[in-house]
Short mmCIF file of C-alpha atoms in Angstrom, two decimals:
data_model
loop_
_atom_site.label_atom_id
_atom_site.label_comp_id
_atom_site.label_asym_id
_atom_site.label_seq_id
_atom_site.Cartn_x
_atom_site.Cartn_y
_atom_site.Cartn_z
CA UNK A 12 1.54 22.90 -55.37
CA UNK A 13 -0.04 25.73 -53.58
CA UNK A 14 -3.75 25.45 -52.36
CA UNK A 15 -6.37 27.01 -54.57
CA UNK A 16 -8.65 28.58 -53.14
CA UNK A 17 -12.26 29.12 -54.93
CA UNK A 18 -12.49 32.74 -55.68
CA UNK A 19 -15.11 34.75 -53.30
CA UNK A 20 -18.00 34.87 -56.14
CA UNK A 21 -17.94 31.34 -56.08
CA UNK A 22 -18.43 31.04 -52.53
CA UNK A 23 -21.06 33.26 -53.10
CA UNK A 24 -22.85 31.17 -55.56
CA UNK A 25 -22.72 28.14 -53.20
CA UNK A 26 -24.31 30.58 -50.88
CA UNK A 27 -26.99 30.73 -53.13
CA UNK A 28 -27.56 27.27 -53.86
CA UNK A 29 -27.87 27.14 -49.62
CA UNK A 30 -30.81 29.22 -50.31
CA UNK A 31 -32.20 27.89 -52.98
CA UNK A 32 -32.33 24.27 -51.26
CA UNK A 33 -34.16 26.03 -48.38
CA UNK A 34 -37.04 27.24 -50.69
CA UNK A 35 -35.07 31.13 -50.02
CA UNK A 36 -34.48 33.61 -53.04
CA UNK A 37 -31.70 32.24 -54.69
CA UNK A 38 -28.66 35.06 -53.33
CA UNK A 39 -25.46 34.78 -51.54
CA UNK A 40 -22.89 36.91 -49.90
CA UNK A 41 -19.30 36.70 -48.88
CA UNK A 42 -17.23 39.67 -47.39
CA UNK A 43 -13.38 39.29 -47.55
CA UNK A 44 -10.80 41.74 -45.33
CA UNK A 45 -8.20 43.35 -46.61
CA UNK A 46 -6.03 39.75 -47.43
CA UNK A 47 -8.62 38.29 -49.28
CA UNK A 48 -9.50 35.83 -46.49
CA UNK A 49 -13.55 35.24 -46.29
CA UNK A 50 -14.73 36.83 -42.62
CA UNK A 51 -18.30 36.58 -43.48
CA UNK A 52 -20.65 34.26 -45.78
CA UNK A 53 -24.55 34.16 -45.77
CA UNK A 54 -27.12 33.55 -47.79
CA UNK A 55 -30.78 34.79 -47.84
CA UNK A 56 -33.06 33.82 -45.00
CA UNK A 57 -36.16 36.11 -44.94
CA UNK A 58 -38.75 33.19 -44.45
CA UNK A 59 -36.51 30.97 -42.92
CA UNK A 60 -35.78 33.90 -39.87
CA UNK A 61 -39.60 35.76 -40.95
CA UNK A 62 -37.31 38.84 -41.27
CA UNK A 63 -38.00 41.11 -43.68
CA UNK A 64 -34.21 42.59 -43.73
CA UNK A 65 -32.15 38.89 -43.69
CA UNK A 66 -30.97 39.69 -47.20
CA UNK A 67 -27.92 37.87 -48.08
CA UNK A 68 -25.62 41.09 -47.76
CA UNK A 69 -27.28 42.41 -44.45
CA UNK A 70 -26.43 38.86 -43.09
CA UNK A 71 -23.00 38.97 -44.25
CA UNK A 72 -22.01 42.95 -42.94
CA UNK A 73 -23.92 41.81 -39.43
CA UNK A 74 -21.58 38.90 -39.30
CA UNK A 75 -18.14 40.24 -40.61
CA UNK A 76 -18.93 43.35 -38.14
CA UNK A 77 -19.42 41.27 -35.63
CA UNK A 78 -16.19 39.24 -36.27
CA UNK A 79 -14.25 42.55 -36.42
CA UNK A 80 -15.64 44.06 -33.78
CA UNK A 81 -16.50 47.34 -34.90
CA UNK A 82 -19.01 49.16 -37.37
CA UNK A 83 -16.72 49.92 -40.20
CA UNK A 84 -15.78 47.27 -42.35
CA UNK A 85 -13.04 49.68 -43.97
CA UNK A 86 -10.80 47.96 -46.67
CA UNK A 87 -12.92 45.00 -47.00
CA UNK A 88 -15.08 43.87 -49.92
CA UNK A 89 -18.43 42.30 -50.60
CA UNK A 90 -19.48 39.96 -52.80
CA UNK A 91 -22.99 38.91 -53.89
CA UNK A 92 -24.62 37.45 -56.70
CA UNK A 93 -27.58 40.08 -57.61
CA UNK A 94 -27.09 43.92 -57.68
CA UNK A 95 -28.58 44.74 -53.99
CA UNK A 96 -31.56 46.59 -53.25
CA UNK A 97 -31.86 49.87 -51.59
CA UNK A 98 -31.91 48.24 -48.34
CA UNK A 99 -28.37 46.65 -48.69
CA UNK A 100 -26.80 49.63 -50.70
CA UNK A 101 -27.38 51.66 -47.69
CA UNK A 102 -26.33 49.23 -45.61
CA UNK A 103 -23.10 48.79 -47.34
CA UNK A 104 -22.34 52.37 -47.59
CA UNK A 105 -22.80 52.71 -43.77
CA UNK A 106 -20.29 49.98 -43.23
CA UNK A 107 -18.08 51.25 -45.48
CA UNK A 108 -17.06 48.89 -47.37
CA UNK A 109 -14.03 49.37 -50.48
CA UNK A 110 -15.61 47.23 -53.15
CA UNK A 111 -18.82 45.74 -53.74
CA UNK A 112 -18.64 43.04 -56.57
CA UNK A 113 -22.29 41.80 -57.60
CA UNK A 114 -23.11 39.17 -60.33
CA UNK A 115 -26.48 39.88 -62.28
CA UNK A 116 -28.18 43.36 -62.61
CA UNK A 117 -32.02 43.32 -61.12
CA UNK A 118 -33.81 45.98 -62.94
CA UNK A 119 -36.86 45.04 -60.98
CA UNK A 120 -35.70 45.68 -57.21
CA UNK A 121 -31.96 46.74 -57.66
CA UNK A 122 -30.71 49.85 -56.12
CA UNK A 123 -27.68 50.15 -57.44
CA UNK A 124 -27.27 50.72 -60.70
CA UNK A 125 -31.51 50.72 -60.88
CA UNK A 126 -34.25 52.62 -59.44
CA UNK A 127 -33.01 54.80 -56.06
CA UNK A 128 -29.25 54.25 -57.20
CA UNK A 129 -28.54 54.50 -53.67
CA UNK A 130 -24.76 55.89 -54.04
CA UNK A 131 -25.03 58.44 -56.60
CA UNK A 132 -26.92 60.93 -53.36
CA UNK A 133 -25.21 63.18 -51.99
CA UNK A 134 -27.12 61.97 -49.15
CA UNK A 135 -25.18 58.89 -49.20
CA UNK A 136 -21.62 59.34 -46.99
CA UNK A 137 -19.71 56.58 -48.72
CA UNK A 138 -19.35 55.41 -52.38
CA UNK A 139 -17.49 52.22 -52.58
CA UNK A 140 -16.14 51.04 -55.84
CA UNK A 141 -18.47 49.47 -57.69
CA UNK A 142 -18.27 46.04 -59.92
CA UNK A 143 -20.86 44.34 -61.55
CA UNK A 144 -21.58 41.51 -63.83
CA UNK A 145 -19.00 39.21 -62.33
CA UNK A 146 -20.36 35.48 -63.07
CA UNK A 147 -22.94 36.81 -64.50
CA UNK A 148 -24.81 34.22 -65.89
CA UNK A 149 -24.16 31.53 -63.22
CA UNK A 150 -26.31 33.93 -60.81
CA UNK A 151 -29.19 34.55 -63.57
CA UNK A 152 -29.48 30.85 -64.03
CA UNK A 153 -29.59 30.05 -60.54
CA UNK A 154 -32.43 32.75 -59.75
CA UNK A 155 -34.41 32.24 -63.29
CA UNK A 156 -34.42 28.14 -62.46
CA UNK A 157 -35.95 28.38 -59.12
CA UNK A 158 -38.19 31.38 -60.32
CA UNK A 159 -39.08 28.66 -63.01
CA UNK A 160 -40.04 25.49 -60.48
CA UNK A 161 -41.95 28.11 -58.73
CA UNK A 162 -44.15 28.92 -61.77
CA UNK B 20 -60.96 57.20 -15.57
CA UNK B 21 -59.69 54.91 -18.54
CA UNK B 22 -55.95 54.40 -18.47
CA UNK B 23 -54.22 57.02 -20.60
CA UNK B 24 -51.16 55.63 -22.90
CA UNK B 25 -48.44 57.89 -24.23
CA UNK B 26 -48.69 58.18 -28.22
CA UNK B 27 -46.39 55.75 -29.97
CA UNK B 28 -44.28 59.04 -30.86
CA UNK B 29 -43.82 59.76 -27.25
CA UNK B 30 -42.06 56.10 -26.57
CA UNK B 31 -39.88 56.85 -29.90
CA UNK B 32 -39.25 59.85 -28.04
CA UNK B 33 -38.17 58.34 -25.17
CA UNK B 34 -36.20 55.29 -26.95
CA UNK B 35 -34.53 57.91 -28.59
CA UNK B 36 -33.37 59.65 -24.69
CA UNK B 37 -32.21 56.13 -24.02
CA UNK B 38 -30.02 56.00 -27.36
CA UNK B 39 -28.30 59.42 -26.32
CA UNK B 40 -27.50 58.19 -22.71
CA UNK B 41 -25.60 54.92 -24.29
CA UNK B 42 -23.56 57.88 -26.27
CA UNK B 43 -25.68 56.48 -29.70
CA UNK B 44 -27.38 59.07 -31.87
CA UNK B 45 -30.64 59.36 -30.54
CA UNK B 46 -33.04 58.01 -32.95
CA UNK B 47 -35.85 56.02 -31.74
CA UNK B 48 -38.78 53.95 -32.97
CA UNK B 49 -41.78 51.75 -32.55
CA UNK B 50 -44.09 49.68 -34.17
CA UNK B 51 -47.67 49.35 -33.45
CA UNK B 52 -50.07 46.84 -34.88
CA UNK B 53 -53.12 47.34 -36.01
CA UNK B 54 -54.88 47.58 -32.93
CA UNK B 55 -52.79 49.93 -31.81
CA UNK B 56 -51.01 47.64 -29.51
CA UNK B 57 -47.10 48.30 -28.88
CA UNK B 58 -45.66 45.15 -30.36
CA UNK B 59 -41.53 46.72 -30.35
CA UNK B 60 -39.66 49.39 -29.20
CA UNK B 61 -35.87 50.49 -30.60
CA UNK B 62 -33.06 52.85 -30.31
CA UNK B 63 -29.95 53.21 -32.41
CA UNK B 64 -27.48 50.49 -31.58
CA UNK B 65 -25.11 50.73 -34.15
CA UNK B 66 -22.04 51.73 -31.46
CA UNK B 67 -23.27 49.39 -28.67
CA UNK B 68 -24.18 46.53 -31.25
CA UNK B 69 -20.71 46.98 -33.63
CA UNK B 70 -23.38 46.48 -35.94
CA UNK B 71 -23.80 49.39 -39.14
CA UNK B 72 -27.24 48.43 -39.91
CA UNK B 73 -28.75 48.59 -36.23
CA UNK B 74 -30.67 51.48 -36.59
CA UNK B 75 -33.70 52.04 -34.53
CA UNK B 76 -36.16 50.93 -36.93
CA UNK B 77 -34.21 48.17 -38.52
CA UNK B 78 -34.43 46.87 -34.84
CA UNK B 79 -37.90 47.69 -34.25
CA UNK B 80 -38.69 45.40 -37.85
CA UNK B 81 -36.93 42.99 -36.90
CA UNK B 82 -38.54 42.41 -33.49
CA UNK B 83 -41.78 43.13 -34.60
CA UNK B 84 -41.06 40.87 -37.65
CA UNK B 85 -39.94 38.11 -34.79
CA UNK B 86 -42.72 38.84 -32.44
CA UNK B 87 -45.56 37.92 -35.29
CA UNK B 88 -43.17 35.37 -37.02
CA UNK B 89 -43.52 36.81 -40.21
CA UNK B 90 -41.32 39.46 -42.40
CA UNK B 91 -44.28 40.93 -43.66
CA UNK B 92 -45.61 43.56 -40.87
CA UNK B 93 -49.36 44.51 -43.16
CA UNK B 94 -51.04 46.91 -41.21
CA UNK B 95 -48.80 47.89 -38.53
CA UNK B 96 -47.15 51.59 -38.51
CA UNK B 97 -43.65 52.90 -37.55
CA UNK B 98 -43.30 55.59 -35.55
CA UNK B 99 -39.80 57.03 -35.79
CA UNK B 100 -38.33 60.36 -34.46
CA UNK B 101 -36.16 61.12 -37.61
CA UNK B 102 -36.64 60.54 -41.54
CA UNK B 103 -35.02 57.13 -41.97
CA UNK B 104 -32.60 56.59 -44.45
CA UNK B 105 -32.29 54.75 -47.60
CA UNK B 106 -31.55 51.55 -45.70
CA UNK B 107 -34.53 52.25 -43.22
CA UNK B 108 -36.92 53.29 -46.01
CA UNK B 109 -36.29 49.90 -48.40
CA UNK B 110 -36.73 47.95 -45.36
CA UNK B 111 -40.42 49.24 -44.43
CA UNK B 112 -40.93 48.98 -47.80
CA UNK B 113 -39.60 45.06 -48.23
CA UNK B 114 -41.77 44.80 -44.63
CA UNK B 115 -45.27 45.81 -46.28
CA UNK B 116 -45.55 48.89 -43.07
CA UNK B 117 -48.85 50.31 -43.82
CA UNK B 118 -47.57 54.18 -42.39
CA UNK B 119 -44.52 55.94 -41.84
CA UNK B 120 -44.71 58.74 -39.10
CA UNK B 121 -41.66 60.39 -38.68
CA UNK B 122 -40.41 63.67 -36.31
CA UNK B 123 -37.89 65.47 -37.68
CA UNK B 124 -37.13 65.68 -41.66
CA UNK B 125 -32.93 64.44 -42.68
CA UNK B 126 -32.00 66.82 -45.87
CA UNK B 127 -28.39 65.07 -44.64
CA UNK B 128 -28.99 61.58 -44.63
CA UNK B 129 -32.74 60.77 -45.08
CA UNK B 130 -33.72 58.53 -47.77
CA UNK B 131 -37.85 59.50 -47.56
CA UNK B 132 -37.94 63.18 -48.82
CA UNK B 133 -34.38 63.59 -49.44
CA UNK B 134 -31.42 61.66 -51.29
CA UNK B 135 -32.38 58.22 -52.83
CA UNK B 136 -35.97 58.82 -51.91
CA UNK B 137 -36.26 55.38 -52.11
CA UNK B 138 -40.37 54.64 -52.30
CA UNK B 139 -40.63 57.18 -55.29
CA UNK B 140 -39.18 54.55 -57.65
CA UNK B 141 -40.61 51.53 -59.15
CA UNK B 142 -37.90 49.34 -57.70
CA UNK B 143 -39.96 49.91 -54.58
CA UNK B 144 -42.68 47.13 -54.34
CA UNK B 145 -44.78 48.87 -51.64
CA UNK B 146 -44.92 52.26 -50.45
CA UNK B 147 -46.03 53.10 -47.24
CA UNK B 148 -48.64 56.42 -46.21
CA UNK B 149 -45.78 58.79 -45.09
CA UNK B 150 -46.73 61.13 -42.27
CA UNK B 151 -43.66 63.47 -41.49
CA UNK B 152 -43.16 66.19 -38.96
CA UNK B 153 -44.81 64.78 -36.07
CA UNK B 154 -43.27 66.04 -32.98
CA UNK B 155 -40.80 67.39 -34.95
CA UNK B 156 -39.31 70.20 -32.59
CA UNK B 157 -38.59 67.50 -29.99
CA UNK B 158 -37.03 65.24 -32.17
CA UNK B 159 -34.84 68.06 -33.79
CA UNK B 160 -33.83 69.30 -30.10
CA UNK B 161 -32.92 65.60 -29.03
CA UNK B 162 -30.08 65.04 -32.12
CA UNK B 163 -29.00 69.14 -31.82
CA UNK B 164 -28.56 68.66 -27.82
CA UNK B 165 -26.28 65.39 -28.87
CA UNK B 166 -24.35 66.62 -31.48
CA UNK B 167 -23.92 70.14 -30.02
CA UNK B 168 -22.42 68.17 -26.91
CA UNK B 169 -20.33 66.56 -29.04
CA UNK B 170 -18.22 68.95 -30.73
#
């Protein structure tokens, strides 16, 4: 039988539940190349690193464009659990990445498909294709339980 | 005589000269606390760094983020020589920056005054005081003498 391997969201997820553990915003990333195979997974880790940009997705394009070697992260894809902010919109239309799949929407601080809806600017050079609600409710959950203990 | 320091501008200004010599876009920045004490100094490294989000003043959070081991910078001010972009902008929002002073305005690329103007929504939990324009002719000549070489 040939190997399954967990599909990129889930890793993701896990991601999250790495964060979570360490008292971190519940959100994960993974970036795949152009094969599907996973070149860069991260989860949040502003107060663990006391940096302001160590969002999941900013970890994940630092670390994939490292691996690679360049800037560009053409004909890969990202993967994260909450619609990114401004912040990591930006940051993913700089590195120009194909597709950006995200799991629940975040009215509150999104920047996607919320608020400065980063790629619809002309001011913004790349527009990758964009995918959202993808395990939806597994992502809510994880961020409205540890919002919950937190209460 | 009491010892005369250059304005923060002036070491953007010359972080940014450093970022043209490594064949970078010269962009430069710094962060001062609130005594007006230096506490980092940045120029665009996305090209050296293979890295699409190392622009001057996410480096310049960062270290200043590092250098008071927390990713909340309250009271300090960034100094950068051009409007920052959406990335740029989110992140001195998500890192509490009390000002923004910035040289020349980005109707291109910037994220402040142009674009995604990203602290003009509610999705942005802090907005900064935003000074523009300052030493704006130098800035403007620095990037115009780069690309100009360029083409």
């Amino acid at each position: 039988m040939p190997e399954t391997k967990p599909p990129p969201m889930q890793l993701a997820l896990d991601q999250a539940r790495d964060a979570a553990g360490r008292g971190e915003v519940p959100v994960g990333a993974v970036i795949v190349d152009v094969d599907g195979k996973v070149i860069a997974r991260a989860g949040n880790r502003t107060e663990a690193d006391a940096d302001p940009t160590a969002h999941a997705e900013m970890l994940a394009i630092r670390a994939a464009a490292a691996a690679l070697g360049s800037p560009r992260l053409t004909n890969c894809d990202l993967y994260v659990t909450l619609e990114p902010c401004a912040m990591c919109a930006a940051a993913i239309a700089h590195a120009r990445l194909r597709r950006l799949y995200f799991g629940a929407y975040d009215p509150k601080s999104g920047g996607v498909e919320h608020g400065a809806k980063v790629f619809e600017h002309a001011t913004s050079h790349h527009k990758p294709e964009v995918i959202g609600g993808v395990q939806e409710t597994d992502a809510a959950t994880l961020l409205q339980d540890f919002f919950k203990d937190r209460r």
